[in-house]
Short mmCIF file of C-alpha atoms (C1' of nucleotides) in Angstrom, two decimals:
data_model
loop_
_atom_site.label_atom_id
_atom_site.label_comp_id
_atom_site.label_asym_id
_atom_site.label_seq_id
_atom_site.Cartn_x
_atom_site.Cartn_y
_atom_site.Cartn_z
CA MET A 200 -133.21 -120.70 -72.35
CA ASN A 201 -134.52 -121.32 -75.88
CA HIS A 202 -132.57 -124.05 -77.65
CA THR A 203 -132.70 -124.40 -81.40
CA LEU A 204 -133.12 -128.14 -81.34
CA ASP A 205 -135.34 -130.17 -79.11
CA ASP A 206 -134.43 -133.60 -77.78
CA GLN A 207 -136.18 -135.43 -80.59
CA ASN A 208 -134.26 -133.51 -83.23
CA MET A 209 -131.03 -134.04 -81.33
CA ALA A 210 -131.58 -137.79 -81.34
CA PHE A 211 -132.31 -137.69 -85.05
CA ILE A 212 -129.20 -135.65 -85.78
CA SER A 213 -127.04 -137.82 -83.56
CA GLN A 214 -127.98 -140.78 -85.75
CA LEU A 215 -127.55 -139.08 -89.09
CA TYR A 216 -124.64 -136.77 -88.34
CA PRO A 217 -122.58 -137.91 -85.37
CA ASP A 218 -119.96 -135.26 -86.11
CA VAL A 219 -122.53 -132.53 -86.12
CA TYR A 220 -124.08 -133.87 -82.99
CA THR A 221 -120.83 -133.84 -81.06
CA GLN A 222 -120.31 -130.28 -82.17
CA ILE A 223 -123.79 -129.17 -81.16
CA VAL A 224 -123.90 -130.95 -77.82
CA PRO A 225 -121.27 -129.63 -75.45
CA GLN A 226 -118.84 -132.03 -73.86
CA GLN A 227 -119.05 -132.60 -70.14
CA GLY A 228 -117.84 -129.60 -68.20
CA GLU A 229 -117.89 -127.46 -71.31
CA VAL A 230 -119.89 -124.27 -71.36
CA LYS A 231 -122.81 -124.70 -73.74
CA PRO A 232 -122.29 -122.33 -76.63
CA PRO A 233 -125.03 -119.87 -77.35
CA LYS A 234 -127.47 -120.31 -80.20
CA ARG A 235 -126.71 -117.10 -81.98
CA ARG A 236 -123.96 -114.57 -81.70
CA ARG A 237 -124.25 -111.19 -80.13
CA LYS A 238 -124.04 -108.04 -81.98
CA LYS A 239 -123.41 -105.25 -79.55
CA SER A 240 -126.48 -103.12 -79.42
CA LYS A 241 -125.95 -99.44 -79.99
CA ALA A 242 -126.83 -98.91 -76.36
CA ALA A 243 -124.26 -101.48 -75.24
CA VAL A 244 -121.64 -99.91 -77.47
CA ALA A 245 -122.45 -96.52 -76.12
CA SER A 246 -122.27 -97.66 -72.52
CA GLY A 247 -119.27 -99.91 -73.05
CA ASP A 248 -121.24 -102.74 -71.51
CA GLY A 249 -120.01 -106.20 -72.53
CA SER A 250 -122.48 -108.05 -70.37
CA ASN A 251 -124.76 -108.88 -73.28
CA CYS A 252 -122.02 -110.85 -75.05
CA LEU A 253 -124.10 -114.04 -74.94
CA PHE A 254 -123.51 -115.44 -78.43
CA ARG A 255 -120.51 -117.11 -79.97
CA LYS A 256 -120.04 -117.84 -83.62
CA ARG A 257 -119.57 -121.44 -84.68
CA LYS A 258 -118.14 -122.64 -87.95
CA LEU A 259 -120.18 -125.10 -89.94
CA THR A 260 -118.72 -128.55 -90.42
CA ASP A 261 -117.20 -129.60 -93.75
CA GLU A 262 -120.13 -131.91 -94.30
CA GLN A 263 -122.63 -129.14 -93.71
CA VAL A 264 -120.74 -126.82 -96.03
CA ASN A 265 -120.50 -129.49 -98.73
CA MET A 266 -124.23 -130.11 -98.61
CA LEU A 267 -124.93 -126.39 -98.75
CA GLU A 268 -122.53 -125.99 -101.67
CA MET A 269 -124.26 -128.78 -103.55
CA SER A 270 -127.60 -127.19 -102.93
CA PHE A 271 -126.26 -123.79 -103.99
CA GLY A 272 -124.92 -125.40 -107.16
CA ASP A 273 -128.41 -126.60 -107.99
CA GLU A 274 -130.11 -123.30 -107.35
CA HIS A 275 -128.85 -120.00 -105.96
CA LYS A 276 -132.20 -118.93 -104.64
CA LEU A 277 -133.69 -120.54 -101.55
CA GLU A 278 -137.43 -121.14 -101.26
CA SER A 279 -138.65 -121.56 -97.71
CA GLU A 280 -139.59 -125.20 -98.21
CA ARG A 281 -136.08 -126.01 -99.42
CA LYS A 282 -134.57 -123.97 -96.62
CA ASP A 283 -136.51 -125.87 -93.96
CA LYS A 284 -135.63 -129.20 -95.55
CA LEU A 285 -131.93 -128.37 -95.71
CA ALA A 286 -131.95 -127.05 -92.17
CA ALA A 287 -133.56 -130.24 -90.90
CA GLU A 288 -131.12 -132.42 -92.84
CA LEU A 289 -128.10 -130.52 -91.57
CA GLY A 290 -129.33 -129.92 -88.03
CA LEU A 291 -129.12 -126.19 -88.48
CA ASP A 292 -131.47 -123.34 -87.76
CA PRO A 293 -133.31 -122.35 -90.98
CA ARG A 294 -132.04 -118.84 -90.28
CA GLN A 295 -128.46 -120.16 -90.51
CA VAL A 296 -129.22 -121.74 -93.89
CA ALA A 297 -130.71 -118.48 -95.14
CA VAL A 298 -127.70 -116.51 -93.92
CA TRP A 299 -125.31 -119.00 -95.50
CA PHE A 300 -127.04 -118.61 -98.85
CA GLN A 301 -126.97 -114.83 -98.55
CA ASN A 302 -123.25 -114.87 -97.89
CA ARG A 303 -122.63 -117.46 -100.59
CA ARG A 304 -124.47 -115.35 -103.17
CA ALA A 305 -122.37 -112.37 -102.14
CA ARG A 306 -119.13 -114.36 -102.60
CA TRP A 307 -120.35 -115.68 -105.94
CA LYS A 308 -121.15 -112.17 -107.11
CA ASN A 309 -117.75 -110.88 -106.03
CA LYS A 310 -116.02 -113.69 -107.88
CA ARG A 311 -118.05 -113.04 -111.00
CA LEU A 312 -117.26 -109.32 -110.86
CA GLU A 313 -113.58 -110.13 -110.46
CA GLU A 314 -113.68 -112.38 -113.52
CA GLU A 315 -115.46 -109.71 -115.55
CA TYR A 316 -112.92 -107.16 -114.44
CA ASN A 317 -110.05 -109.40 -115.52
CA LYS A 318 -111.65 -109.99 -118.91
CA LEU A 319 -112.14 -106.27 -119.47
CA LYS A 320 -108.62 -105.53 -118.29
CA ASN A 321 -107.17 -108.09 -120.69
CA SER A 322 -109.07 -106.72 -123.64
CA HIS A 323 -108.09 -103.20 -122.66
CA ASP A 324 -104.44 -104.23 -122.45
CA ASN A 325 -104.71 -105.79 -125.88
CA VAL A 326 -106.18 -102.62 -127.29
CA VAL A 327 -103.38 -100.57 -125.80
CA VAL A 328 -100.77 -102.90 -127.27
CA ASP A 329 -102.48 -102.70 -130.67
CA LYS A 330 -102.63 -98.94 -130.47
CA CYS A 331 -98.91 -98.73 -129.74
CA ARG A 332 -98.13 -101.08 -132.58
CA LEU A 333 -100.22 -99.08 -135.04
CA GLU A 334 -98.68 -95.83 -133.90
CA SER A 335 -95.19 -97.20 -134.39
CA GLU A 336 -96.17 -98.38 -137.86
CA VAL A 337 -97.44 -94.94 -138.74
"C1'" DT B 22 -96.76 -116.16 -78.48
"C1'" DT B 23 -98.57 -112.45 -80.85
"C1'" DG B 24 -99.66 -109.12 -84.29
"C1'" DT B 25 -101.93 -108.90 -88.56
"C1'" DG B 26 -104.49 -110.02 -92.67
"C1'" DT B 27 -108.20 -113.01 -94.53
"C1'" DT B 28 -112.33 -115.77 -94.35
"C1'" DT B 29 -116.63 -117.04 -92.37
"C1'" DT B 30 -120.86 -116.43 -89.78
"C1'" DA B 31 -124.30 -113.24 -88.39
"C1'" DC B 32 -126.94 -109.10 -88.16
"C1'" DG B 33 -129.25 -104.40 -89.16
"C1'" DA B 34 -130.89 -101.32 -92.56
"C1'" DC B 35 -133.03 -100.79 -96.54
"C1'" DC B 36 -135.31 -102.42 -100.98
"C1'" DT B 37 -138.35 -105.17 -104.03
"C1'" DC B 38 -141.98 -108.06 -105.12
"C1'" DG C 155 -144.43 -109.48 -94.74
"C1'" DA C 156 -140.89 -112.64 -96.71
"C1'" DG C 157 -136.82 -112.72 -98.70
"C1'" DG C 158 -133.35 -110.16 -101.37
"C1'" DT C 159 -128.77 -107.10 -101.29
"C1'" DC C 160 -125.30 -104.30 -99.04
"C1'" DG C 161 -122.25 -102.97 -95.48
"C1'" DT C 162 -120.15 -104.29 -91.51
"C1'" DA C 163 -119.00 -106.54 -86.77
"C1'" DA C 164 -116.69 -110.02 -84.73
"C1'" DA C 165 -115.19 -114.91 -84.26
"C1'" DA C 166 -112.23 -118.23 -86.44
"C1'" DC C 167 -108.33 -119.16 -88.88
"C1'" DA C 168 -103.61 -118.80 -91.22
"C1'" DC C 169 -99.12 -117.51 -90.92
"C1'" DA C 170 -94.96 -114.61 -90.76
"C1'" DA C 171 -91.90 -112.56 -87.42
#
DNA sequence: TTGTGTTTTACGACCTC
DNA sequence: GAGGTCGTAAAACACAA
């Protein structure tokens, strides 16, 4: 079993982020959630085998998301040093931080495209209205 | 409840530098 | 090779019926 965090890190996180710690460390009698989710392999899909369903997705805490948002606000790109630092601060796997930034950039891009689309649509609508007005004048 | 749509986390494939 | 985008799977969540 390869855990993301060793005991020393756990102790550190438990001090800094009690909420995070309680989320990471399973309660008594609770099944310890897996480090990373499954994605059915093509072979598993083909065979219909669900036995490799070892991973379960876990939502990040509000605090973790806030910190990530602040960091994203500073800089959209993520150098490895910054990634490792953030991961250590938040008690996350650096891979999770990288994935979060990837997804965040994708959402940011979608939002920006939507805004551009709305701008273009508005100016197009205005042109159409103008055209109609001019035609009626003529 | 539960069926359904949306959001969030995670990954594989491919690309760029 | 590390880190990017893109497309998508699947868990988590919201909420009407």
